[in-house]
CSV table of C-alpha atoms and ligand atoms in Angstrom, one decimal:
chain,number,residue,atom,x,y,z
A,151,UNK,CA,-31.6,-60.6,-15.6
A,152,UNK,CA,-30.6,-62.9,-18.2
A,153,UNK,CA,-31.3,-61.8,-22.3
A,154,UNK,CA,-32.6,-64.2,-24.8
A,155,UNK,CA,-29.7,-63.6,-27.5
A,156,UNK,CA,-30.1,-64.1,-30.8
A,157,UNK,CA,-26.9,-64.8,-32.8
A,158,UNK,CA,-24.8,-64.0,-36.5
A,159,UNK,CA,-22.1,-66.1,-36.9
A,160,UNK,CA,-19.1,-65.5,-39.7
A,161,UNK,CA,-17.7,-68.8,-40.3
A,162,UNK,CA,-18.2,-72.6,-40.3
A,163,UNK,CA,-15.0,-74.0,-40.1
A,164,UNK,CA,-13.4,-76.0,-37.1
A,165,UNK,CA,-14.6,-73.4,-34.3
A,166,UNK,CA,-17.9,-72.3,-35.9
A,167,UNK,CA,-18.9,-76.0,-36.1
A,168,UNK,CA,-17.5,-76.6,-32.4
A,169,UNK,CA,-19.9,-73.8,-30.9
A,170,UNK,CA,-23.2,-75.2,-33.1
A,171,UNK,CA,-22.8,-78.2,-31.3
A,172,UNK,CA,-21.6,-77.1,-27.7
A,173,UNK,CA,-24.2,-74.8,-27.9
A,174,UNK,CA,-26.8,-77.5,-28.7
A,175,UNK,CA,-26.0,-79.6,-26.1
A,176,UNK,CA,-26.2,-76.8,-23.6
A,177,UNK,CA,-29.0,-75.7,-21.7
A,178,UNK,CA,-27.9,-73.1,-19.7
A,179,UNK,CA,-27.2,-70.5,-22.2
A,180,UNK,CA,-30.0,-68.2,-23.5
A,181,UNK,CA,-29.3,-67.7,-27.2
A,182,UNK,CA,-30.1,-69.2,-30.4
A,183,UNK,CA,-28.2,-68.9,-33.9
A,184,UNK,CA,-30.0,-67.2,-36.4
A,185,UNK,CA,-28.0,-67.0,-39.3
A,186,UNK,CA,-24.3,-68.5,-40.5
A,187,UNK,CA,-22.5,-66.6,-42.9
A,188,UNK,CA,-20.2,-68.7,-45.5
A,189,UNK,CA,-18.6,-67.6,-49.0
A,190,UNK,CA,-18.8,-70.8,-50.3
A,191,UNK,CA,-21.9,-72.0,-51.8
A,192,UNK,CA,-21.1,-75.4,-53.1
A,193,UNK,CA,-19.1,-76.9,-50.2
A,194,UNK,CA,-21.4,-79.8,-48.2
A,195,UNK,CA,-22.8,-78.3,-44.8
A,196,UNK,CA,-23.9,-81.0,-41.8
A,197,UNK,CA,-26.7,-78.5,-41.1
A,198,UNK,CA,-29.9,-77.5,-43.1
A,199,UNK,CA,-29.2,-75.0,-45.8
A,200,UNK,CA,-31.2,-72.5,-44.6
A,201,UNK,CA,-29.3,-71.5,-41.6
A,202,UNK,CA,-27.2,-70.4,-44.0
A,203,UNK,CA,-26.5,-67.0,-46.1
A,204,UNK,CA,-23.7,-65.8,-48.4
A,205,UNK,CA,-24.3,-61.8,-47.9
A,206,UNK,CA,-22.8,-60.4,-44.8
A,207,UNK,CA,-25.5,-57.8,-44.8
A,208,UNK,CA,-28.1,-60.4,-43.8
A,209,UNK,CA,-26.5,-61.1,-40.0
A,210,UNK,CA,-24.9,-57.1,-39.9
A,211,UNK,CA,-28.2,-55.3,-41.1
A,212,UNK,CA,-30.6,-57.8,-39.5
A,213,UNK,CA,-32.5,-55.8,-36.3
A,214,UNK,CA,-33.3,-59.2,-34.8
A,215,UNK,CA,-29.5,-60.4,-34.8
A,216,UNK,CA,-28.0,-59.2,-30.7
A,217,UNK,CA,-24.8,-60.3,-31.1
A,218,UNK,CA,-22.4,-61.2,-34.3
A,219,UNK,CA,-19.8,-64.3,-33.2
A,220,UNK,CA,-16.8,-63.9,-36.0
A,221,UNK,CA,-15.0,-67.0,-36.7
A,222,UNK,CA,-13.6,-66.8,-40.1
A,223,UNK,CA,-9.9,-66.9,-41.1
A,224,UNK,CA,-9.7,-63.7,-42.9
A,225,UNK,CA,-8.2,-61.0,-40.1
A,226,UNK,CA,-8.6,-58.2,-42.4
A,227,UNK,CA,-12.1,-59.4,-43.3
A,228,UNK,CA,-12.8,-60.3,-39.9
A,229,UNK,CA,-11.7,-56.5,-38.6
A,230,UNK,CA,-14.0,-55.3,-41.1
A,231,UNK,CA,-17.3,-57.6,-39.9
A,232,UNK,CA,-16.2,-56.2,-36.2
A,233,UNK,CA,-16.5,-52.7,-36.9
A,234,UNK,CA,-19.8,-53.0,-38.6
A,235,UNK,CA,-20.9,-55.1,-36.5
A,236,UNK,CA,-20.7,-52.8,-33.7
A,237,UNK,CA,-21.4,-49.6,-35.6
A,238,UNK,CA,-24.7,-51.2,-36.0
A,239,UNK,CA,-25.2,-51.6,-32.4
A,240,UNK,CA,-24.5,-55.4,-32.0
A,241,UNK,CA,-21.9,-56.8,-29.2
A,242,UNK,CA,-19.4,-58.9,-31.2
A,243,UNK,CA,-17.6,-62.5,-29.7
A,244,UNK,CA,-14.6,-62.8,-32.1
A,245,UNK,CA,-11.8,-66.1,-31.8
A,246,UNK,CA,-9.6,-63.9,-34.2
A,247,UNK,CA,-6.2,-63.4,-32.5
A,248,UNK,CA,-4.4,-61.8,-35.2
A,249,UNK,CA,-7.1,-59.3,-35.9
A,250,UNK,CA,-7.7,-59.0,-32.4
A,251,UNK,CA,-3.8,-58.1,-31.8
A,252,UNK,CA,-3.3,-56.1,-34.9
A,253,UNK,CA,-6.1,-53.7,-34.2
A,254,UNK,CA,-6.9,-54.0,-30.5
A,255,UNK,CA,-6.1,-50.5,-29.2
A,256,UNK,CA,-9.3,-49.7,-32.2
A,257,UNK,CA,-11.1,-52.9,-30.8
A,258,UNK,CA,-10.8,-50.6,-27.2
A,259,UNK,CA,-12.2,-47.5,-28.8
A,260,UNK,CA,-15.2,-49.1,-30.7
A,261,UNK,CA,-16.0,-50.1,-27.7
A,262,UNK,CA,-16.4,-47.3,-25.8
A,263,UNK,CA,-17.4,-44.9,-29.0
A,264,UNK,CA,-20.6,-47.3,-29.6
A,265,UNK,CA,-21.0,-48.6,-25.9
A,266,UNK,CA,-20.9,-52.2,-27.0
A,267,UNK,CA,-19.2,-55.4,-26.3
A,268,UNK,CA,-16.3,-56.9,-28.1
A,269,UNK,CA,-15.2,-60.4,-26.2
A,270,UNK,CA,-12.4,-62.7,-27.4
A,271,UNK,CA,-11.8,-65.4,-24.7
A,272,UNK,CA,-11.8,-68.0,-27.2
A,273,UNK,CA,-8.6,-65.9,-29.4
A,274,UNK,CA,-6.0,-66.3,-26.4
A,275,UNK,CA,-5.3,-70.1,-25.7
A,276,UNK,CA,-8.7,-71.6,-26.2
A,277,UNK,CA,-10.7,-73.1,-23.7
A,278,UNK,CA,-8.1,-71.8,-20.7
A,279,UNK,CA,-10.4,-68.7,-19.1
A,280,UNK,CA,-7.4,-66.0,-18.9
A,281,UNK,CA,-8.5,-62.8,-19.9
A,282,UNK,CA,-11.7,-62.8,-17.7
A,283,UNK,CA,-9.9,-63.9,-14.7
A,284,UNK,CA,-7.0,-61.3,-15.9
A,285,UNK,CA,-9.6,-58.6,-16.1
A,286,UNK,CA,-11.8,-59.8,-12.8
A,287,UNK,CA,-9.8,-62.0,-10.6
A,288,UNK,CA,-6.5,-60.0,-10.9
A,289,UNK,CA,-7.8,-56.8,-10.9
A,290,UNK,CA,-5.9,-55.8,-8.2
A,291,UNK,CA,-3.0,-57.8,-7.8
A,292,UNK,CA,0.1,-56.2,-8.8
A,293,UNK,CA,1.5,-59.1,-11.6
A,294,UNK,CA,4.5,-59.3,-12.8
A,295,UNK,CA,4.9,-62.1,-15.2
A,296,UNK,CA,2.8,-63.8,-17.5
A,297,UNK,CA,3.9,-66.9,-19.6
A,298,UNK,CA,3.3,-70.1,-20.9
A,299,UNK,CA,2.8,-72.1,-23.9
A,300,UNK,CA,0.5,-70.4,-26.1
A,301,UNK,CA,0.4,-72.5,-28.9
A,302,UNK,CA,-1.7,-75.7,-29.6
A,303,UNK,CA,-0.3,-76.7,-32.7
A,304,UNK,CA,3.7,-76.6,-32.0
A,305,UNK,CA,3.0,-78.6,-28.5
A,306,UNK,CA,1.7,-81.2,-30.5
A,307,UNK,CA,4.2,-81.5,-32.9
A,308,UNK,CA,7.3,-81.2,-29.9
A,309,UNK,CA,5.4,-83.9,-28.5
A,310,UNK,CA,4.7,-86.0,-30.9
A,311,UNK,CA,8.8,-85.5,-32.1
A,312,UNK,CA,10.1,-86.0,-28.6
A,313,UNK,CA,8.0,-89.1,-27.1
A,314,UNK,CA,7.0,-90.5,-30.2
A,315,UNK,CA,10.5,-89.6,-32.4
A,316,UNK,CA,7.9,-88.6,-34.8
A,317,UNK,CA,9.5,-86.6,-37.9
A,318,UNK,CA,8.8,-83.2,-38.1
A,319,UNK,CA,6.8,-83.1,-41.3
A,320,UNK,CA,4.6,-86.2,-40.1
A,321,UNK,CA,3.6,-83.9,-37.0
A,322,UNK,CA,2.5,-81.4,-38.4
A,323,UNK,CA,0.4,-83.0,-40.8
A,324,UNK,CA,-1.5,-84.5,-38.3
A,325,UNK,CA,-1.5,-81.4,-36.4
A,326,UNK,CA,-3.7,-80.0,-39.5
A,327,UNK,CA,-5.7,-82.9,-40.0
A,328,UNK,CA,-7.1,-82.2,-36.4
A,329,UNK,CA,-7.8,-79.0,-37.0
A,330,UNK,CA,-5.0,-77.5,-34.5
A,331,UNK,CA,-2.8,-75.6,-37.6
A,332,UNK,CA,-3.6,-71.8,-38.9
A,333,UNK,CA,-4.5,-72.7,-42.6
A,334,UNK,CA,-1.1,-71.3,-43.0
A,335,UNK,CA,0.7,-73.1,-40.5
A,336,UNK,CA,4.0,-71.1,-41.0
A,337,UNK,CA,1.7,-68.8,-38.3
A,338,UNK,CA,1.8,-71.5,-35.6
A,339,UNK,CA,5.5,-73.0,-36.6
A,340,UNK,CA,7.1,-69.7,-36.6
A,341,UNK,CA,5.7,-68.3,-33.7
A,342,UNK,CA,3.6,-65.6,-34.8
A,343,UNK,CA,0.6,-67.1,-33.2
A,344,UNK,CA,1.3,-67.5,-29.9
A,345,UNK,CA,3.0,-63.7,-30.5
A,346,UNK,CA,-0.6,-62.7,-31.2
A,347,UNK,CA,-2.2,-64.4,-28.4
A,348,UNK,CA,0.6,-62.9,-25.8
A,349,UNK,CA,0.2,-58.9,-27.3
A,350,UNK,CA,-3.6,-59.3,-26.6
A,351,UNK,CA,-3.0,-60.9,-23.1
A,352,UNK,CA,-0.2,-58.2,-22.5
A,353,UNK,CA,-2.9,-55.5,-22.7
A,354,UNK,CA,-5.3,-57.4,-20.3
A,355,UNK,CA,-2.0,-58.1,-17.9
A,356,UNK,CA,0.0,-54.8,-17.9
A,357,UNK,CA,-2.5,-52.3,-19.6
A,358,UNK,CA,-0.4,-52.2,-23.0
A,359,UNK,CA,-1.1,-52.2,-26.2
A,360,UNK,CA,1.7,-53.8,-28.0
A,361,UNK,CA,1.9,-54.1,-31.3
A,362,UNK,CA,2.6,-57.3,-32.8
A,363,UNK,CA,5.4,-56.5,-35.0
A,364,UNK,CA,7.7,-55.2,-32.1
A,365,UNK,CA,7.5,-58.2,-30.3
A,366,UNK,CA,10.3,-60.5,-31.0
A,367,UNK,CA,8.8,-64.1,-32.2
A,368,UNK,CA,11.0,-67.0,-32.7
A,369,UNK,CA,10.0,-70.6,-33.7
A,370,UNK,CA,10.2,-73.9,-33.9
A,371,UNK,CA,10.4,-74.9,-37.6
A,372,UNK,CA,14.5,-74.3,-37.0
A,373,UNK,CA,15.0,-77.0,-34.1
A,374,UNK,CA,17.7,-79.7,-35.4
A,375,UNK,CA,17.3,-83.4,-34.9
A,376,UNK,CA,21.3,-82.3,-32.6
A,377,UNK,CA,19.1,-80.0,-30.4
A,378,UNK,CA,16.6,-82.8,-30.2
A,379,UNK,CA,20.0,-84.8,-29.1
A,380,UNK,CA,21.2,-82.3,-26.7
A,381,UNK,CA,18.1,-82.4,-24.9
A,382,UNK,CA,17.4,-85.7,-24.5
A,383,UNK,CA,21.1,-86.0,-23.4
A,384,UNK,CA,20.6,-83.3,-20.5
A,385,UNK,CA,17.3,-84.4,-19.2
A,386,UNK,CA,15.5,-81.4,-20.9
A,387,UNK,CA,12.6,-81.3,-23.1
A,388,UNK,CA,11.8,-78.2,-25.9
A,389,UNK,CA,8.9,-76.1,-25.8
A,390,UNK,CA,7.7,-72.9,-27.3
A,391,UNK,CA,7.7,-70.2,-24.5
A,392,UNK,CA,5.1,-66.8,-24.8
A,393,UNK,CA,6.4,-64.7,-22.2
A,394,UNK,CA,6.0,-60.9,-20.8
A,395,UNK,CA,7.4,-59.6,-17.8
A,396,UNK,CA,7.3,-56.1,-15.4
A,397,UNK,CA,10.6,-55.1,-14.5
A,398,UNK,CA,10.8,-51.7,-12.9
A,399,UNK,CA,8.6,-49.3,-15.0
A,400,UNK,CA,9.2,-51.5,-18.6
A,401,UNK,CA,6.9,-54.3,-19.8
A,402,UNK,CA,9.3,-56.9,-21.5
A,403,UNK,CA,7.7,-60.1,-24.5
A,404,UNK,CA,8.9,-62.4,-26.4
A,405,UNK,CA,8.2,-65.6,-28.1
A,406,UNK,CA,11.1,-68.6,-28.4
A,407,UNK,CA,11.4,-72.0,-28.0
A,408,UNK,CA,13.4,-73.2,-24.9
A,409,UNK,CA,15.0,-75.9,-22.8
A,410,UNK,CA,12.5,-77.4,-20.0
A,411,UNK,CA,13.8,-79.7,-17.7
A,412,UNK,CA,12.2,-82.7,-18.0
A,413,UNK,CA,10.9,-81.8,-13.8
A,414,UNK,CA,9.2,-78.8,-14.7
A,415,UNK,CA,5.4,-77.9,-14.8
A,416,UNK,CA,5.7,-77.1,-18.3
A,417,UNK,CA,7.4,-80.3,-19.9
A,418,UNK,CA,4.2,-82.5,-18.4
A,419,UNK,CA,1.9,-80.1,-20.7
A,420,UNK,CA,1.4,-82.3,-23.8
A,421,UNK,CA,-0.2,-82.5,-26.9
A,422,UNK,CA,-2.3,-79.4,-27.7
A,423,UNK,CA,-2.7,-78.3,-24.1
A,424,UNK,CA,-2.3,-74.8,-23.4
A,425,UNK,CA,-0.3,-73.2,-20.2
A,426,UNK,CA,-0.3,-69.8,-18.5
A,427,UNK,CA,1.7,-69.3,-15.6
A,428,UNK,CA,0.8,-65.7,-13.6
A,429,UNK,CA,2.8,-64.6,-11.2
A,430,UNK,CA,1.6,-61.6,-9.3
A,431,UNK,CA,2.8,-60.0,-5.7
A,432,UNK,CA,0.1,-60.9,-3.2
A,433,UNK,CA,-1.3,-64.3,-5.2
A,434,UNK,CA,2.4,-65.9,-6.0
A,435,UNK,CA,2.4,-67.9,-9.4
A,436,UNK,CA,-0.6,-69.5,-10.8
A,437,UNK,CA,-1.2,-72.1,-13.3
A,438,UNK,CA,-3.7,-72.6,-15.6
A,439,UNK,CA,-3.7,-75.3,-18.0
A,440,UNK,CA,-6.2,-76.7,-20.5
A,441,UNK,CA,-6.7,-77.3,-24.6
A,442,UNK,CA,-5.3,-74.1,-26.6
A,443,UNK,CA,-7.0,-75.5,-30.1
A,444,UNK,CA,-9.7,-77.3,-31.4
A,445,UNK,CA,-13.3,-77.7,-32.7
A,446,UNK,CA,-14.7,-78.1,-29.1
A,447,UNK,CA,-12.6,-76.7,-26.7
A,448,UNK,CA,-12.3,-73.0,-28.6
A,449,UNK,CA,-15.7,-73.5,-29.4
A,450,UNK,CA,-16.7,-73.4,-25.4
A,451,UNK,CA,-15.0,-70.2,-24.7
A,452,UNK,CA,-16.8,-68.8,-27.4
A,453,UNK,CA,-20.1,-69.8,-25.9
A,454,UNK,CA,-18.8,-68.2,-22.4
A,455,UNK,CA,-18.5,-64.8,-24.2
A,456,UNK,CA,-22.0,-65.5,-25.4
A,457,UNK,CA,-22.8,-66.3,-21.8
A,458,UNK,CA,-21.1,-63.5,-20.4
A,459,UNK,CA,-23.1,-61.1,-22.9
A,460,UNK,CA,-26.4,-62.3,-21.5
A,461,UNK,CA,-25.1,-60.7,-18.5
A,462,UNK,CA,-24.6,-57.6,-20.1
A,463,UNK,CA,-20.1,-58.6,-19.4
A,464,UNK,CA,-17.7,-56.3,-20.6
A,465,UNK,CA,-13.6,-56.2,-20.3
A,466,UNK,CA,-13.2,-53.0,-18.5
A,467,UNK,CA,-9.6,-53.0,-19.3
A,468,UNK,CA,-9.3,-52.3,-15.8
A,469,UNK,CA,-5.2,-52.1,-16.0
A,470,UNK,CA,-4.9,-49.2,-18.8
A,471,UNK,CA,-6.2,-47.4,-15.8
A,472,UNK,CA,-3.9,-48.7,-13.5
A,473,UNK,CA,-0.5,-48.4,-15.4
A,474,UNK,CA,-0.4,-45.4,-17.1
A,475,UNK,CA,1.0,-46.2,-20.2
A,476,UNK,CA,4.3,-48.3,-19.3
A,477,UNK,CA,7.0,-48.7,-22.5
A,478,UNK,CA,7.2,-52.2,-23.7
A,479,UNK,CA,10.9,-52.6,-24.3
A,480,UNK,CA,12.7,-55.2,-26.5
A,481,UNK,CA,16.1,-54.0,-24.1
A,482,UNK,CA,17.2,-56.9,-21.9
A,483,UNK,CA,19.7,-60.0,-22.5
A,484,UNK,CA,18.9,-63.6,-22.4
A,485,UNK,CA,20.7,-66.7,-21.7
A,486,UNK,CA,20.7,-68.8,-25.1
A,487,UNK,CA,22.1,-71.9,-26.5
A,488,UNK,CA,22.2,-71.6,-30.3
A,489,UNK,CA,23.6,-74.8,-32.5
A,490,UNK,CA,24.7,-74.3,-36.6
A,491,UNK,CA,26.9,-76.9,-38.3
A,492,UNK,CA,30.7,-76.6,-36.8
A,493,UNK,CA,32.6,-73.1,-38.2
A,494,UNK,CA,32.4,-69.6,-37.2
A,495,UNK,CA,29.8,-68.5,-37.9
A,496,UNK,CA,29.3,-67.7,-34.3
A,497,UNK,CA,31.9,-67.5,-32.0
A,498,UNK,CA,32.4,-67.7,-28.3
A,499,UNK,CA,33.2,-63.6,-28.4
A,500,UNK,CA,29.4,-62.7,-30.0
A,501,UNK,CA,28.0,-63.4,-26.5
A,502,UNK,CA,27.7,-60.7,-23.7
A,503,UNK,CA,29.2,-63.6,-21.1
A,504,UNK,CA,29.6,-67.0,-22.9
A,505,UNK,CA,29.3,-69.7,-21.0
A,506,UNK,CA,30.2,-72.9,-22.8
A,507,UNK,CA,29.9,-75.0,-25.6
A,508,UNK,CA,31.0,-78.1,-27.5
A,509,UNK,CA,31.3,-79.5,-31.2
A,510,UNK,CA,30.5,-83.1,-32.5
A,511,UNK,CA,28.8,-84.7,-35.7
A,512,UNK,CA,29.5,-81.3,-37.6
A,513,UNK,CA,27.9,-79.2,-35.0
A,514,UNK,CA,28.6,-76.4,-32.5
A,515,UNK,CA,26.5,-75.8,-29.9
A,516,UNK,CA,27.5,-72.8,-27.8
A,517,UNK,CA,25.9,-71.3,-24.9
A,518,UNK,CA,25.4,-67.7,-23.2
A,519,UNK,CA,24.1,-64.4,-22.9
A,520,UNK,CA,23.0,-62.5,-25.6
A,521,UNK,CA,21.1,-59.2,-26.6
A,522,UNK,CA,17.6,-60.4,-27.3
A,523,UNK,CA,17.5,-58.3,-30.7
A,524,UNK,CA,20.8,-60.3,-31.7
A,525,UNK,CA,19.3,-63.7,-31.0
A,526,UNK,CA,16.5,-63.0,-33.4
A,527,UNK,CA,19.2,-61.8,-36.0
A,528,UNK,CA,20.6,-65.4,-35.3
A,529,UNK,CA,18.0,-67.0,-35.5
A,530,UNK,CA,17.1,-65.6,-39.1
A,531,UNK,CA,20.2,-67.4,-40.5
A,532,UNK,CA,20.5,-70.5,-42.2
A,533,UNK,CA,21.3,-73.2,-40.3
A,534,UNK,CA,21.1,-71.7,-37.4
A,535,UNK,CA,18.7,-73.1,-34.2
A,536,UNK,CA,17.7,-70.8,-31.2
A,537,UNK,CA,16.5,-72.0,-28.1
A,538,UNK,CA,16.2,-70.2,-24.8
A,539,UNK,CA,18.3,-72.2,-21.5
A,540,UNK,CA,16.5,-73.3,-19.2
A,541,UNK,CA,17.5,-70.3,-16.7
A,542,UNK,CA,17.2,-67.5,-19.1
A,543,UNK,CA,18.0,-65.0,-16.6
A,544,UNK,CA,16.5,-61.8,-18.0
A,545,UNK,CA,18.1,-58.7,-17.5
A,546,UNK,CA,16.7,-55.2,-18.5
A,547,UNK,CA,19.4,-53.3,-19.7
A,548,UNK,CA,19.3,-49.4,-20.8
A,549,UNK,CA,18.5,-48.9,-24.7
A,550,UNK,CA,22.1,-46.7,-24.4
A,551,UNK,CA,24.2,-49.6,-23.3
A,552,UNK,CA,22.5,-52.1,-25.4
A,553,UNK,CA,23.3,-50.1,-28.0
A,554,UNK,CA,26.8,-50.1,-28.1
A,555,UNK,CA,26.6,-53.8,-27.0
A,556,UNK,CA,24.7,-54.3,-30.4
A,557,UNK,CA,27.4,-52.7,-32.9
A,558,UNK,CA,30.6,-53.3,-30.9
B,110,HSE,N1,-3.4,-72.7,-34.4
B,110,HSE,C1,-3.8,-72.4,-33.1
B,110,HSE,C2,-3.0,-73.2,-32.1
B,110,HSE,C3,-5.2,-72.6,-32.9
B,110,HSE,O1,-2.4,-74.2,-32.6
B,110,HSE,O2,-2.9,-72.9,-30.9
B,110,HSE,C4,-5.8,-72.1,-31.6
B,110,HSE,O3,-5.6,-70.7,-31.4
């Protein structure tokens, strides 16, 4: 039986906006918005000032209100609504992907300790439905890879750079005018968002919780206008990979731009549209693709959580069951191709199994396999671009080995 829901909302930015209207111009849904909560008083609102309140305590201590929706900026703020929230017996939709992946295995244990509902479709590549189908549609399959481009923002600006020779600088300023960019966009350009998104989907794929700072996040604020060159010269294009992978009894993530050829699935994914590739024993590889940002489309996954909740939905978190704890491992080699004006800065002997390189217009460009933990040393220097080949042939090696590899 459907419930009548009754809604708080934190926020009314880009998505708190996009769900006032989805939800208006859907019938389908059984819920209303009470009450938006804002801190600031004097800014213009398109709606009538009395939806609105400035203490939090009107939506959290209000017996009427079912179900708070966070969408505020603030993750620490946010983390703090959420527990309230919940403590006070309301289910909770939150978009929040770096409170979500900094506190998620507490997100799990509210949960359960207050029997109510905490959703976050809307937190892991917008409108794209991943972590319900994860949770219902996968239950059972044994995956083994999730990956995909995670990021709205940064597939905008590599688009707009690559087919449009757009600079850099221009991109991404439009990227924030529409309301893609994390008010600090250094989150999207540096690969910390899409890191976010993938240690929340990890826990709904393998039945880990991750944290965020141990997996490795690489972005693409370092990408040269001679990687740009290299590319174009070798059929490839450049996109911003969110990976995870099962390889014997170790869960394996990490976030890095990389070659595409210009053939693959991936390089026809353009603008701010989201991808996520599964790959699973019995149902092969699946795609999903769709818009990972924006007023609209994150505001529509929210309003399936709402959905969901008048269903009485919860995540089960069906594969923490299932796996029994499995060690995410930062362990394995990758092939790379890292470029940094011509010297030695790097040399052909750094790599596990170089494969190739060349100099020209001041630039080196060399190619191989590499400890993943000393490509994101690399990758912290000046100068210095990293981006994944297009085969990056993983390989899980024993922390042991790698560890003489990594001070040799
Ligand atoms: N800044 C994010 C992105 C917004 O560009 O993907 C959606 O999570």
């Amino acid at each position: 039986m459907k419930k009548n829901l009754k809604l708080g909302v934190f926020g009314f930015g880009c998505v708190g906006q996009g769900l006032y209207h989805v939800l208006n111009e859907t019938h389908g849904v059984k819920a209303e918005i009470k009450k938006f909560c804002v801190k600031n008083r004097n800014k213009a609102r398109i709606i009538d000032a009395s939806y609105f309140t400035y203490n939090a305590d009107d939506i959290l201590n209000d017996p009427e209100i079912d179900v708070v929706v966070e969408l505020i900026d603030d993750a620490n703020a946010a983390f703090e609504i959420v527990k309230k929230a919940v403590e006070n017996g309301k289910h909770v939709v939150t978009a929040n992907k770096k409170m979500l992946a900094e506190h998620l295995e507490e997100i799990y244990e509210l949960q359960k300790t207050y029997d109510r509902s905490i959703l976050y479709e809307g937190a892991v590549c917008g409108s794209i439905p991943i972590l319900r189908n994860l949770e219902e549609y996968y239950d059972n399959d044994l995956i083994t890879s999730i990956e995909g481009i995670f990021n709205g923002s940064t597939n905008y600006i590599l688009t707009k750079v690559f087919e449009e020779r757009k600079n850099y600088a221009e991109a991404l300023k439009a990227a924030q005018e529409l309301g893609f960019a994390e008010t600090d966009p250094s989150l999207d350009v540096k690969g910390y968002d899409p890191k976010f998104k993938l240690a929340i989907a990890i826990t709904h794929t393998f039945g880990v919780f991750v944290r965020p700072e141990n997996i490795i996040n690489i972005g693409i604020d370092k990408i040269s206008a001679t990687d740009l060159k290299y590319a174009r010269e070798n059929n490839l294009t450049i996109k911003l990979v969110a990976r995870s992978y099962k390889i014997r009894d170790e869960i394996f993530g990490f976030v890095a731009p990389q070659y595409i050829p210009t053939d693959n699935m991936l390089a026809s994914v353009r603008n701010e549209y989201n991808a996520v590739l599964v790959e699973g024993a019995f149902a092969e590889k699946q795609v999903f693709i769709g818009k990972g940002a924006g007023s609209y489309p994150t505001g529509s996954a929210v309003l399936s959580d709402i959905s969901a909740l008048t269903f009485n939905y919860r995540y089960e978190y069906k594969k923490i069951a299932q796996n029994d704890g499995l060690p995410f491992s930062n362990n394995v080699l990758v092939d790379a191709v890292v470029s940094f004006p011509q010297g030695n800065l790097i040399t052909p002997q750094d790599f596990e199994t170089f494969k190739g390189g060349y100099q020209g217009g001041g630039f080196q460009n060399l190619h191989g396999s590499v400890p993943l933990e000393k490509l994101k040393e690399w990758a912290g220097w000046d100068n210095v671009s990293v981006i994944l080949a297009p085969e990056i042939n993983l390989k899980a090696v024993p922390a042991s080995e790698l560890v003489e590899r990594l001070t040799a």
